């Protein structure tokens, strides 16, 4: 019998064959007990130093744990399903990356299924396919109201964590969300003398777009001003470019706050098409801090969000639901909440003097 790669009888391989690496080999390489390696494989807590030695030995020996055997040992599946959509958007895709890494660190495999939320038949097929596997639980990532309604109305039969951004009350400060960053962006623009601020919002059926719009409106009014205007794009650069192209050239804002970096890029492109300079004539900001944002021309002032940390926290929430806990000694300190940082770059500058 073999359990997690370790035979219960002789460990001598037949001549001419290569014996599989066992947890006893890992233990010897790490200079720890095989019980410690077994605890690691079970996802149990241990001292950071012991964990680091085991992980180094696993990497050196190229040990490949048998997930099926581990499931037999622990009595639970080590597969987690992840249902998502809008994977072409930066935020959702990076959140999935964070959840995938956290699942791997915890000894789980994350099966990601991208859904076409406009096709109920496709959703049913995808759910049917996923539920053929023995899953420990499911992460259901919902960015839109319609997606959330579908997930909330589905009986998955296993523990589920619905990862959806809630609508934020305007009266509560949100220190670790995009809303906090938008408040800081508005303060930054106000300090530069801007009083005519336009918001290019995301689709109204996205809670993230509603929260960012509300944060913009609240922040502007906190300075005794009114928003210059609000228009809605679809998160794409093309949508924002089209919106800006149709603006009245004689009645322009001095600053545009786009709800994401792609729409900020579209706004910059359209402003140039109108013969305007960014930031001399109009300042532009975004949200997300995509990897390309520092390389826009000009480089983009934006809000940096830690999407990967969000994904990790969602995965850890599901693990808690599954009763998988990490002993306190396995952590040097409690995890920090996802950070929000305003990145001041070249796309914002002093408000232009009034024309005329």
XYZ file of C-alpha atoms in Angstrom:
356
model
C 0.000 0.000 0.000
C 1.199 3.521 -0.780
C 0.081 6.615 1.177
C 1.110 10.022 -0.154
C 3.959 8.499 -2.125
C 5.342 6.362 0.784
C 5.099 2.553 0.517
C 4.289 0.714 3.733
C 6.691 -2.114 2.969
C 10.129 -2.168 1.360
C 11.392 1.069 -0.215
C 13.859 -0.720 -2.495
C 13.013 -0.195 -6.163
C 13.585 -2.920 -8.772
C 16.921 -2.728 -10.578
C 16.900 -0.377 -13.536
C 13.981 1.697 -12.256
C 13.919 5.017 -10.464
C 12.283 4.940 -7.052
C 9.739 7.695 -6.445
C 10.669 10.348 -3.944
C 8.946 9.757 -0.607
C 8.193 11.911 2.394
C 11.044 10.103 4.173
C 13.427 11.432 1.520
C 11.990 14.900 2.009
C 12.365 14.591 5.786
C 16.029 13.597 5.487
C 16.766 16.447 3.060
C 15.022 18.964 5.318
C 16.503 17.503 8.530
C 13.067 17.185 10.100
C 10.901 14.259 11.127
C 8.705 12.511 8.599
C 5.782 13.403 10.874
C 6.548 17.081 10.245
C 6.493 16.483 6.486
C 3.198 14.660 6.841
C 1.770 17.576 8.843
C 2.885 19.933 6.092
C 1.198 17.763 3.453
C -2.018 17.783 5.461
C -2.001 21.596 5.519
C -1.525 21.691 9.269
C 0.247 24.498 11.085
C 3.924 24.477 11.992
C 6.781 26.797 12.779
C 7.787 29.068 9.873
C 11.377 27.787 9.994
C 10.289 24.145 9.728
C 7.896 24.974 6.912
C 10.634 26.803 4.995
C 13.038 23.834 5.279
C 10.385 21.405 4.044
C 9.459 23.615 1.092
C 13.117 23.954 0.110
C 13.553 20.166 0.252
C 10.394 19.626 -1.824
C 11.732 21.969 -4.470
C 15.210 20.436 -4.479
C 13.895 16.866 -4.761
C 11.148 17.892 -7.229
C 8.654 16.010 -5.078
C 5.210 15.657 -6.650
C 2.559 14.902 -4.007
C -0.258 12.542 -4.944
C -3.452 14.574 -4.509
C -5.664 11.486 -4.577
C -3.645 9.850 -1.821
C -3.681 13.024 0.226
C -7.451 13.162 -0.127
C -7.644 9.620 1.252
C -5.439 10.595 4.191
C -7.380 13.704 5.111
C -10.810 12.367 4.212
C -11.590 15.436 2.108
C -11.215 16.589 -1.464
C -8.325 18.889 -2.276
C -9.993 20.455 -5.329
C -11.795 23.801 -5.237
C -13.946 25.098 -8.062
C -13.777 28.752 -9.105
C -16.550 30.240 -11.226
C -15.722 33.549 -12.840
C -16.518 35.815 -15.771
C -15.130 38.979 -17.345
C -11.677 37.394 -17.277
C -10.491 39.946 -19.843
C -10.801 42.627 -17.172
C -7.668 43.311 -15.117
C -9.290 43.194 -11.674
C -11.145 39.851 -11.970
C -8.185 38.146 -13.663
C -5.695 39.250 -10.983
C -8.078 38.255 -8.181
C -8.186 34.757 -9.688
C -4.371 34.719 -9.776
C -4.265 35.544 -6.077
C -6.812 32.849 -5.222
C -4.938 30.281 -7.318
C -1.656 31.016 -5.543
C -3.318 30.836 -2.117
C -4.962 27.508 -2.975
C -1.627 26.102 -4.113
C 0.064 27.277 -0.910
C -2.631 25.518 1.111
C -2.192 22.278 -0.839
C -5.345 22.633 -2.945
C -5.958 22.682 -6.686
C -8.145 25.500 -7.997
C -10.226 24.536 -11.046
C -11.155 27.788 -12.821
C -14.205 27.858 -15.091
C -14.949 31.018 -17.075
C -18.656 31.508 -17.715
C -20.624 33.374 -20.354
C -23.109 35.001 -17.994
C -25.333 35.998 -20.905
C -25.998 32.346 -21.801
C -27.909 30.428 -19.127
C -27.405 27.165 -21.035
C -23.647 27.720 -20.981
C -23.781 28.358 -17.249
C -25.712 25.142 -16.652
C -23.270 23.135 -18.791
C -20.272 24.589 -16.963
C -21.823 23.936 -13.559
C -22.683 20.386 -14.547
C -19.123 19.758 -15.711
C -17.611 21.205 -12.542
C -19.914 19.283 -10.230
C -18.777 15.967 -11.740
C -15.646 16.364 -9.641
C -15.422 15.722 -5.933
C -15.013 19.331 -4.855
C -14.261 20.574 -1.368
C -15.972 23.891 -2.100
C -16.595 26.606 -4.654
C -15.580 30.242 -5.078
C -18.191 32.117 -7.084
C -16.798 35.424 -8.348
C -19.571 37.854 -9.219
C -18.837 41.318 -10.597
C -22.327 42.193 -11.855
C -25.787 42.185 -10.317
C -27.030 39.564 -12.791
C -24.097 37.251 -12.064
C -24.668 37.542 -8.342
C -28.367 36.725 -8.795
C -27.490 33.565 -10.756
C -25.028 32.363 -8.133
C -27.340 33.162 -5.232
C -30.079 31.111 -6.905
C -27.890 28.058 -7.490
C -27.693 25.057 -5.159
C -24.070 23.958 -5.471
C -24.287 21.176 -2.897
C -20.910 22.089 -1.354
C -19.685 25.037 0.732
C -19.644 28.228 -1.349
C -18.104 31.652 -0.862
C -19.701 34.307 -3.042
C -16.989 36.824 -3.870
C -18.862 39.980 -4.741
C -18.237 43.615 -3.876
C -21.095 44.948 -1.774
C -22.570 48.391 -2.262
C -20.858 50.655 0.254
C -22.799 53.017 2.515
C -21.784 56.597 1.759
C -21.519 57.423 5.458
C -18.781 54.880 6.274
C -15.123 55.506 5.355
C -13.662 52.576 3.425
C -9.941 52.649 4.112
C -8.981 49.575 2.099
C -11.102 49.889 -1.061
C -10.977 51.851 -4.299
C -13.367 54.345 -2.685
C -10.618 55.511 -0.332
C -8.274 55.956 -3.259
C -10.810 57.992 -5.222
C -11.242 60.322 -2.263
C -7.471 60.794 -2.277
C -7.453 61.420 -6.037
C -10.107 64.119 -5.705
C -8.108 65.734 -2.880
C -5.000 65.646 -5.086
C -6.805 67.313 -7.992
C -8.429 69.886 -5.718
C -4.992 70.787 -4.337
C -3.883 71.362 -7.942
C -6.707 73.862 -8.396
C -9.209 71.704 -10.290
C -12.864 72.564 -9.776
C -14.440 71.058 -12.922
C -14.101 67.312 -12.486
C -15.783 64.759 -14.756
C -16.177 61.090 -13.837
C -16.186 58.360 -16.465
C -17.986 55.631 -14.544
C -18.153 51.921 -15.264
C -21.359 50.004 -16.124
C -24.182 50.683 -13.688
C -24.791 46.964 -13.038
C -21.319 46.580 -11.521
C -21.257 47.258 -7.781
C -17.610 48.343 -8.099
C -18.650 51.007 -10.606
C -21.433 52.241 -8.335
C -19.084 52.414 -5.352
C -16.492 54.385 -7.325
C -19.139 56.781 -8.628
C -20.488 57.320 -5.125
C -16.975 57.924 -3.784
C -16.325 60.496 -6.522
C -19.588 62.338 -5.833
C -19.033 62.331 -2.061
C -15.411 63.496 -2.353
C -16.231 66.343 -4.742
C -19.086 67.582 -2.596
C -16.850 67.413 0.504
C -14.901 70.281 -1.104
C -18.065 72.324 -1.542
C -18.218 71.539 -5.275
C -20.582 69.728 -7.614
C -19.430 67.124 -10.137
C -18.894 68.660 -13.568
C -20.573 65.583 -14.974
C -20.842 61.795 -15.017
C -20.835 59.543 -18.088
C -20.858 55.746 -18.231
C -18.431 53.586 -20.193
C -18.077 49.801 -20.302
C -14.568 49.627 -18.779
C -12.935 49.664 -22.224
C -10.617 52.318 -23.669
C -12.839 52.452 -26.756
C -15.946 53.400 -24.774
C -14.203 56.244 -22.945
C -12.616 57.539 -26.145
C -16.021 57.722 -27.815
C -17.505 59.559 -24.828
C -14.757 62.182 -24.748
C -14.825 62.683 -28.518
C -18.444 63.805 -28.270
C -17.842 66.341 -25.512
C -18.361 70.043 -26.149
C -14.885 71.396 -26.959
C -15.932 74.804 -25.580
C -17.129 73.401 -22.269
C -14.577 70.876 -21.061
C -13.677 69.707 -17.555
C -10.216 70.488 -16.268
C -9.875 66.952 -14.875
C -11.268 63.526 -15.780
C -11.396 60.731 -13.196
C -11.919 57.436 -15.024
C -13.173 54.436 -13.039
C -10.368 52.249 -14.407
C -7.073 52.644 -16.233
C -8.334 51.405 -19.595
C -10.959 54.136 -19.748
C -8.343 56.672 -18.668
C -6.246 55.552 -21.649
C -9.218 56.055 -23.966
C -9.809 59.520 -22.548
C -6.163 60.520 -23.112
C -6.333 59.265 -26.697
C -9.514 61.230 -27.417
C -8.226 64.428 -25.810
C -5.190 64.308 -28.069
C -7.507 63.872 -31.025
C -9.198 67.104 -29.984
C -5.826 68.869 -30.002
C -5.588 69.019 -26.207
C -2.566 68.251 -24.062
C -2.600 66.041 -20.961
C -2.089 67.378 -18.336
C -1.635 70.994 -19.501
C -5.241 71.328 -20.723
C -6.945 68.419 -18.941
C -5.643 66.145 -16.178
C -6.619 62.450 -16.302
C -6.609 59.770 -13.595
C -7.554 56.097 -13.428
C -8.083 53.268 -10.957
C -6.364 49.830 -10.707
C -2.732 50.680 -11.595
C -2.420 48.109 -14.367
C 1.148 47.042 -15.241
C 1.031 49.294 -18.335
C -0.078 52.449 -16.513
C 3.438 53.778 -15.766
C 4.165 53.506 -19.504
C 1.187 55.492 -20.797
C 2.076 58.794 -22.479
C 1.962 60.585 -20.141
C 2.364 58.070 -17.327
C -0.936 57.665 -15.506
C -1.862 58.946 -12.059
C -4.014 56.183 -10.629
C -5.085 54.159 -7.598
C -3.099 50.985 -6.973
C -5.281 48.130 -5.716
C -3.920 44.813 -4.446
C -6.208 42.461 -6.371
C -4.068 39.421 -5.654
C -4.440 40.010 -1.915
C -8.212 40.154 -2.424
C -8.094 36.774 -4.141
C -6.038 35.301 -1.331
C -8.464 36.557 1.291
C -11.438 35.062 -0.571
C -9.711 31.682 -0.786
C -8.786 31.818 2.905
C -12.425 32.596 3.736
C -13.481 29.401 1.965
C -10.796 27.393 3.752
C -12.196 28.666 7.047
C -15.657 27.522 5.928
C -14.142 24.109 5.231
C -12.644 23.958 8.708
C -9.093 24.296 7.438
C -7.271 26.510 9.898
C -3.690 27.621 10.265
C -2.197 27.506 13.719
C -1.120 30.926 15.041
C 2.537 29.864 15.218
C 2.487 29.387 11.430
C 2.150 33.136 10.967
C 4.569 35.840 11.924
C 1.649 38.267 12.134
C -1.953 38.679 11.036
C -2.359 39.304 7.286
C -2.673 42.913 6.299
C -5.828 43.995 4.449
C -5.436 44.742 0.728
C -3.612 48.044 0.341
C -4.777 51.125 -1.547
C -2.139 53.568 -2.774
C -2.440 56.651 -4.971
C 0.307 56.692 -7.578
C 1.023 60.304 -8.602
C 2.485 60.432 -12.114
C 2.631 62.729 -15.129
C -1.021 62.746 -16.248
C -2.076 65.259 -13.571
C -0.965 68.857 -13.257
C -2.186 72.305 -12.205
C -5.617 73.317 -13.433
C -5.413 75.524 -16.538
C -6.365 79.164 -16.283
C -9.897 79.984 -17.453
C -10.087 80.716 -21.154
C -11.000 84.158 -22.413
